mmCIF file of C-alpha atoms in Angstrom:
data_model
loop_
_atom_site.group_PDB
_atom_site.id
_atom_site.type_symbol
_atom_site.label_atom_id
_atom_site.label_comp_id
_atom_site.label_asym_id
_atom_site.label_seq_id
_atom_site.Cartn_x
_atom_site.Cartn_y
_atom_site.Cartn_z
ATOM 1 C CA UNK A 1 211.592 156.019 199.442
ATOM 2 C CA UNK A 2 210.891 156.770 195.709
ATOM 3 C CA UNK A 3 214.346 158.053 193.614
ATOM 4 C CA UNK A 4 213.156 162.021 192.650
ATOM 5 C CA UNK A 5 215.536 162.803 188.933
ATOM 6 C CA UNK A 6 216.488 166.370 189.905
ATOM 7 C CA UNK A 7 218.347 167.078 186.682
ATOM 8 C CA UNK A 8 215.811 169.808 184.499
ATOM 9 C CA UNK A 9 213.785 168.107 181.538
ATOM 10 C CA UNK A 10 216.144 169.469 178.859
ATOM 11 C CA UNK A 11 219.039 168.062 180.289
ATOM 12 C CA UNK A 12 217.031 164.260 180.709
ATOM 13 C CA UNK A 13 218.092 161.293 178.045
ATOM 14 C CA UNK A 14 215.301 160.630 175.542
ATOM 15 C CA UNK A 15 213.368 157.578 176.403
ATOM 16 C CA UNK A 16 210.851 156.369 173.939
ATOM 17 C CA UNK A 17 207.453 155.841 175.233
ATOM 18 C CA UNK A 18 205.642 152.419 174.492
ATOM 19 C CA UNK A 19 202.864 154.507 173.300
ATOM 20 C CA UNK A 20 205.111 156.294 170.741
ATOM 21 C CA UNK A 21 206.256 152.385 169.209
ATOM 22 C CA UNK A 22 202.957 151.139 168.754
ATOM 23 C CA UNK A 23 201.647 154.417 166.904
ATOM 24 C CA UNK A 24 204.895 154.108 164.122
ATOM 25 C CA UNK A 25 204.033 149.913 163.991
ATOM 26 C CA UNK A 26 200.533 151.181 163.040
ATOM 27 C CA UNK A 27 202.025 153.673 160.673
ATOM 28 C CA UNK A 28 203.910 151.195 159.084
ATOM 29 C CA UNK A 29 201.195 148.797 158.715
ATOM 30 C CA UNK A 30 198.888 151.395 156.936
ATOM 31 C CA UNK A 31 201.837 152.117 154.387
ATOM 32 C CA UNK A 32 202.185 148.213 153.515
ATOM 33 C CA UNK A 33 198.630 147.860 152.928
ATOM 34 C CA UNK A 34 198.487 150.966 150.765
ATOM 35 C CA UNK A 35 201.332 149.219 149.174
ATOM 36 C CA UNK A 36 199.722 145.748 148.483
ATOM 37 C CA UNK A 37 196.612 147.542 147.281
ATOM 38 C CA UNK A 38 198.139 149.318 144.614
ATOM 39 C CA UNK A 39 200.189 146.180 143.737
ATOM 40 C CA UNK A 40 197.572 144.473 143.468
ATOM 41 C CA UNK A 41 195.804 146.966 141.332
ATOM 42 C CA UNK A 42 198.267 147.730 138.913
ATOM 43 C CA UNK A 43 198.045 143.830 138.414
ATOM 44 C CA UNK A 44 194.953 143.688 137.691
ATOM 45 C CA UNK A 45 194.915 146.608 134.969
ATOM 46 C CA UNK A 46 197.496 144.617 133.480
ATOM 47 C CA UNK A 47 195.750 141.854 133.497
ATOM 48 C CA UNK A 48 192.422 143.181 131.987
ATOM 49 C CA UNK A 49 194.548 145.108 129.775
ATOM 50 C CA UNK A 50 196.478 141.772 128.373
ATOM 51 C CA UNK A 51 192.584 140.225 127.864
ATOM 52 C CA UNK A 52 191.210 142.796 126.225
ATOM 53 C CA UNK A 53 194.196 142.742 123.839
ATOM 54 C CA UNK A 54 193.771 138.973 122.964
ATOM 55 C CA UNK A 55 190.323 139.609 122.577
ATOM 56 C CA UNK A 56 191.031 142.623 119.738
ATOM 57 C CA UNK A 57 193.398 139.626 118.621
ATOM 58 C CA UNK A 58 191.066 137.176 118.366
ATOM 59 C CA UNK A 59 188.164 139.590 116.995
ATOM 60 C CA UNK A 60 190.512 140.622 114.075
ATOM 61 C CA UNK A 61 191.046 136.866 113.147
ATOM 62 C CA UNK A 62 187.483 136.219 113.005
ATOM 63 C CA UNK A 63 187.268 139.006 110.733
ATOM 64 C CA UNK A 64 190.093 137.578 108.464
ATOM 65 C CA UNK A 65 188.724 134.073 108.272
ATOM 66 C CA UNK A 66 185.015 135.402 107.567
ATOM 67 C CA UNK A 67 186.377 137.957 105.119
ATOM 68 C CA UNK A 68 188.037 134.526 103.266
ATOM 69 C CA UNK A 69 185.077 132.694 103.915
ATOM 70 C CA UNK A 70 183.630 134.639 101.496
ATOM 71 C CA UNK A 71 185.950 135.283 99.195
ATOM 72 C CA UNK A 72 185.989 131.554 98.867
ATOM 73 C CA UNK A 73 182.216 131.287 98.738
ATOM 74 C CA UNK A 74 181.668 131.414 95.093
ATOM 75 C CA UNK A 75 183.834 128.449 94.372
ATOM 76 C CA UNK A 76 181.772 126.818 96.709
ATOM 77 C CA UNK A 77 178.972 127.758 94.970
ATOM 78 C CA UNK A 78 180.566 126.823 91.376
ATOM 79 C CA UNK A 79 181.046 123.661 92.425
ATOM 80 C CA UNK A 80 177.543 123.199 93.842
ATOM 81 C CA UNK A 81 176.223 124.599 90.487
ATOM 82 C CA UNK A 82 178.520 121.802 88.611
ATOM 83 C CA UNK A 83 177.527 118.813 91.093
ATOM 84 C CA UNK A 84 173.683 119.900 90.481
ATOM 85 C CA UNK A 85 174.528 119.812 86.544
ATOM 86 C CA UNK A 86 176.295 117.123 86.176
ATOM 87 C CA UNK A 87 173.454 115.140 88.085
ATOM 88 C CA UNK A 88 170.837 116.541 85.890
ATOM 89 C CA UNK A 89 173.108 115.129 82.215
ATOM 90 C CA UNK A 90 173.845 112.190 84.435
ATOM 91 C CA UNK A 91 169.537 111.505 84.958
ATOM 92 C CA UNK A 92 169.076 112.574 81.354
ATOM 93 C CA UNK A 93 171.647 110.025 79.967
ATOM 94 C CA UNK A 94 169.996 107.472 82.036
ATOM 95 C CA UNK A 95 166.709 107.818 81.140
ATOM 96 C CA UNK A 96 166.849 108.564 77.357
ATOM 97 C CA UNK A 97 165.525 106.043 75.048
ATOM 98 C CA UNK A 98 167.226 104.666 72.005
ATOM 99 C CA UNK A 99 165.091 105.795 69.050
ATOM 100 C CA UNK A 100 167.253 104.467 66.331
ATOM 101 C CA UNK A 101 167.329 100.611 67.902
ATOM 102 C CA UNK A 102 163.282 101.136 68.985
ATOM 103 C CA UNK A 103 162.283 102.111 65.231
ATOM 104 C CA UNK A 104 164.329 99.911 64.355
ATOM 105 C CA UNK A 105 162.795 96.996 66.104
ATOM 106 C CA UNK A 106 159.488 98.505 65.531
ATOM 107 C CA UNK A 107 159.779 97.844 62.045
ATOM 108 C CA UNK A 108 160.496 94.077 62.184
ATOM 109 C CA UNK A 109 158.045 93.471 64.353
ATOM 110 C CA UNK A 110 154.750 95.265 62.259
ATOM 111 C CA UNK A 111 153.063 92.572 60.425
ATOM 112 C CA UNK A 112 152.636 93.342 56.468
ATOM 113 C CA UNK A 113 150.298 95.693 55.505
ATOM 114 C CA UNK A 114 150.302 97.835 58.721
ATOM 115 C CA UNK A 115 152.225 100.903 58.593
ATOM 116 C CA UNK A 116 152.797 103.885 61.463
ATOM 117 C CA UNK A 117 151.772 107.162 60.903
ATOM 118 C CA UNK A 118 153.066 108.763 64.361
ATOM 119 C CA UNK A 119 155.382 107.373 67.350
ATOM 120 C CA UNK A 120 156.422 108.855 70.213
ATOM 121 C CA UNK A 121 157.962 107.831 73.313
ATOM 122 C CA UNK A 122 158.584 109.194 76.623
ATOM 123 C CA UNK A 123 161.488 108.308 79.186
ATOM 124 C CA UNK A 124 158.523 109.343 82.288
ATOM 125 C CA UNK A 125 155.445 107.349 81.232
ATOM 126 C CA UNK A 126 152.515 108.792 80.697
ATOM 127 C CA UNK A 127 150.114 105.748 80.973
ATOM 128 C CA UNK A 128 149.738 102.810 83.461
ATOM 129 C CA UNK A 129 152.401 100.631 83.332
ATOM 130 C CA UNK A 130 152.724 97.198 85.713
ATOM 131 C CA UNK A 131 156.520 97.362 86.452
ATOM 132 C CA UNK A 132 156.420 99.637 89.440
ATOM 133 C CA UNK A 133 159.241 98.500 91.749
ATOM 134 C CA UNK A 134 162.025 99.589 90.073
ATOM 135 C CA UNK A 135 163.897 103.057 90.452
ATOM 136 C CA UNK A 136 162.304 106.010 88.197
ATOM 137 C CA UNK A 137 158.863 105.629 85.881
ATOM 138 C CA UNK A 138 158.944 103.410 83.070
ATOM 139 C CA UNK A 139 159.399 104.550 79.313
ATOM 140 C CA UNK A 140 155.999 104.267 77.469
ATOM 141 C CA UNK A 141 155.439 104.257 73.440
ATOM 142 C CA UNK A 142 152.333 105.932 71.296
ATOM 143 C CA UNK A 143 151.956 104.768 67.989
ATOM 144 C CA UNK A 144 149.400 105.644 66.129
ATOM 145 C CA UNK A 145 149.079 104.032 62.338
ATOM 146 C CA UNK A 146 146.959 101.680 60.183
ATOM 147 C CA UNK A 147 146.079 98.617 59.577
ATOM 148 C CA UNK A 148 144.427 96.673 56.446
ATOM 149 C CA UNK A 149 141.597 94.624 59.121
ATOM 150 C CA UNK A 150 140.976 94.683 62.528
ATOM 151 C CA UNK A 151 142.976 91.667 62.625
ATOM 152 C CA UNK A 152 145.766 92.941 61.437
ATOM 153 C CA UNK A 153 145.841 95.499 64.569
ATOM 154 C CA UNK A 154 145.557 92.137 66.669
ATOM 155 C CA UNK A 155 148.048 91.038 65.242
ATOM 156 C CA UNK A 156 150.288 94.011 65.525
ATOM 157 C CA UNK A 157 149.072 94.053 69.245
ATOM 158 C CA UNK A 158 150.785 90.538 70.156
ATOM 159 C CA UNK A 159 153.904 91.617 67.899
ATOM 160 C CA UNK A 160 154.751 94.382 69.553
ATOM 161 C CA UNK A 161 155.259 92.596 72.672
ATOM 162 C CA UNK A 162 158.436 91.428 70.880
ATOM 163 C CA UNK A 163 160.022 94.881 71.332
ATOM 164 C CA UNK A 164 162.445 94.577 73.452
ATOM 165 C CA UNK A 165 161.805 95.255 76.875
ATOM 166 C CA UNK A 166 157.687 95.378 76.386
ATOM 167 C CA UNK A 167 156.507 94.890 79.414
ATOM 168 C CA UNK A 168 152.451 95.590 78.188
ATOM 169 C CA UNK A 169 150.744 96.416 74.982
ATOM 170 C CA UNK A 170 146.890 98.549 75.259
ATOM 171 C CA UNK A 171 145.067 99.141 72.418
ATOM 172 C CA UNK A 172 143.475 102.471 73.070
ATOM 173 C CA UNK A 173 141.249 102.396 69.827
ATOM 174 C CA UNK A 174 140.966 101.401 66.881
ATOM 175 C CA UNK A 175 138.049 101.513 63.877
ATOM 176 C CA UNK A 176 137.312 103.651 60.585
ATOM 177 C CA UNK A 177 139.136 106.860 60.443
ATOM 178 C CA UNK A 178 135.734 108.607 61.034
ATOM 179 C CA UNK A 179 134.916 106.676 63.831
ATOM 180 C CA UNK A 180 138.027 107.765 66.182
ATOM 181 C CA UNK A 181 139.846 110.455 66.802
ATOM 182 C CA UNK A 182 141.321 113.485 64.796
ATOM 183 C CA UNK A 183 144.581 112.120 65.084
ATOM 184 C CA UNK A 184 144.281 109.067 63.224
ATOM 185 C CA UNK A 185 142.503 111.139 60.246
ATOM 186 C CA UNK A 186 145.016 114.184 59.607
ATOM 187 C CA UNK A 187 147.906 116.387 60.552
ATOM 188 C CA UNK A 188 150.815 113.785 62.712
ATOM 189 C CA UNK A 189 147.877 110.562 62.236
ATOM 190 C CA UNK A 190 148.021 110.435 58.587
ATOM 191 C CA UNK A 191 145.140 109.240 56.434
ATOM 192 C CA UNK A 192 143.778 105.716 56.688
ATOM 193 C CA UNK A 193 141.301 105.717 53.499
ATOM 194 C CA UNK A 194 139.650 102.978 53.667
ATOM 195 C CA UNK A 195 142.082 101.205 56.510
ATOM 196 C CA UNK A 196 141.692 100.717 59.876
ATOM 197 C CA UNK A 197 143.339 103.558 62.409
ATOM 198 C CA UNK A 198 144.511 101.928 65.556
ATOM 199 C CA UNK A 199 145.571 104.153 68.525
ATOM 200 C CA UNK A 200 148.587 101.841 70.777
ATOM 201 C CA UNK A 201 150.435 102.361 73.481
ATOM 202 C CA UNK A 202 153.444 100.067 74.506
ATOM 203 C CA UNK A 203 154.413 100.315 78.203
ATOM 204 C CA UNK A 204 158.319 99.321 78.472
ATOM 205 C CA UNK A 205 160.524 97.989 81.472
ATOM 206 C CA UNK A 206 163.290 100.111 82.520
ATOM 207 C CA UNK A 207 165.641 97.943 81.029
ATOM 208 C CA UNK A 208 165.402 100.041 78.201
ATOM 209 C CA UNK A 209 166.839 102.729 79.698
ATOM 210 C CA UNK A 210 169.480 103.386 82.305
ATOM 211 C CA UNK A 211 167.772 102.273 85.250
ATOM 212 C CA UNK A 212 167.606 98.479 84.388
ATOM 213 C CA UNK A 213 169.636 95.828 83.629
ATOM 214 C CA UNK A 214 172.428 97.323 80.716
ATOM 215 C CA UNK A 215 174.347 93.588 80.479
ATOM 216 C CA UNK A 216 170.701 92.106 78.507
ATOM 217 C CA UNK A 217 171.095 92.453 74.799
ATOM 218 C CA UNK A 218 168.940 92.936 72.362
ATOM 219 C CA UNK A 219 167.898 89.577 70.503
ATOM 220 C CA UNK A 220 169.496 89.193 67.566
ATOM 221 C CA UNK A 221 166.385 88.462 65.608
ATOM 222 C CA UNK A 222 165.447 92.583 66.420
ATOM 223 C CA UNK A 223 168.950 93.435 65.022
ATOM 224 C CA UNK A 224 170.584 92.857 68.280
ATOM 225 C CA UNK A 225 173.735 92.090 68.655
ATOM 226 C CA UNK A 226 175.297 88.327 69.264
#
């Protein structure tokens, strides 16, 4: 036979239900999870917070270095500018032609009787020349003067392949001073009277210059030294 409580409901002891426990576990459970969650979300901030700070950080430096960058720029450019310059004297020092050894040798070499009314030479040449392998165009010479006899021009032809460093000697013309150009008659060519204008141009090495071989002396004979 089943036991009957007779006691009234009030007067019972409390007994917790197992459908009571489960519903507070559940309870529980919610509350950690809200928990977590906003743990983990506060982390998170903090975490894009602490990036986007190193990234202001690292934004500012760039701006520091670029704002030196170009502070420093115009050295950089000064010294460019200098480099460039000094590379320009450097070519010109190199290429210039002696004109105090070259009339000098110019004048022991012209036979008697033939006399120069106009030289001028040029470190980039301006006619053919058969040295062509080494660095930078050869220096040429124009001389334009005159000459007693046409074979006084020859022979001021083979002499000035004495200069030194003559690599090749053209006779562009040569005749009466009415029968070639202006510039044998007047103004830089002179007058010829009754002489014979010759019109020469003497294609030199590089030696001459900077580019060749500066240990080769001039021969003594051309005022060189020993």
């Amino acid at each position: 036979m089943r036991p009957v409580n007779l006691l009234p409901q009030s007067a019972r002891p409390y007994v917790a239900s197992g459908k009571a426990g489960n519903g507070s576990y559940v309870l529980l459970g919610v509350l950690a999870a809200l928990v977590l969650g906003v743990a983990g979300y506060v982390l998170t901030s903090n975490s894009i917070s602490s990036h986007k700070s190193e990234i202001a950080q690292a934004q500012q430096e760039t701006a520091a270095a670029q704002a030196k960058a170009s502070s420093l720029q115009k050295y950089g450019d000064f010294n460019q500018v200098a480099a460039t310059r000094l590379q320009s004297v450097s070519s010109l020092a190199v290429s210039r032609i002696d004109y105090e050894r070259l009339l000098r040798e110019t004048s022991r070499v012209l036979p008697g009787g033939v006399w120069v009314t106009s030289l001028d030479a040029e470190a980039v040449g301006g006619g053919t020349t058969s040295t062509t392998s080494t660095t930078g165009a050869a220096p040429t010479v124009h001389l334009v003067g005159c000459a007693p006899s046409q074979r006084a021009v020859a022979t001021t032809l083979v002499r000035l392949r004495a200069i030194h460093g003559s690599d090749e000697v053209q006779l562009n013309d040569s005749g009466r001073p009415l029968k070639i150009g202006s510039a044998a008659q007047g103004g830089d060519g002179g007058d010829c009277g009754t002489n014979f204008a010759f019109d020469i141009v003497v294609n030199l090495t590089n030696e001459v210059t900077g580019y060749g071989d500066l240990g080769q002396k001039v021969p003594a004979t051309l005022g060189g030294g020993s």
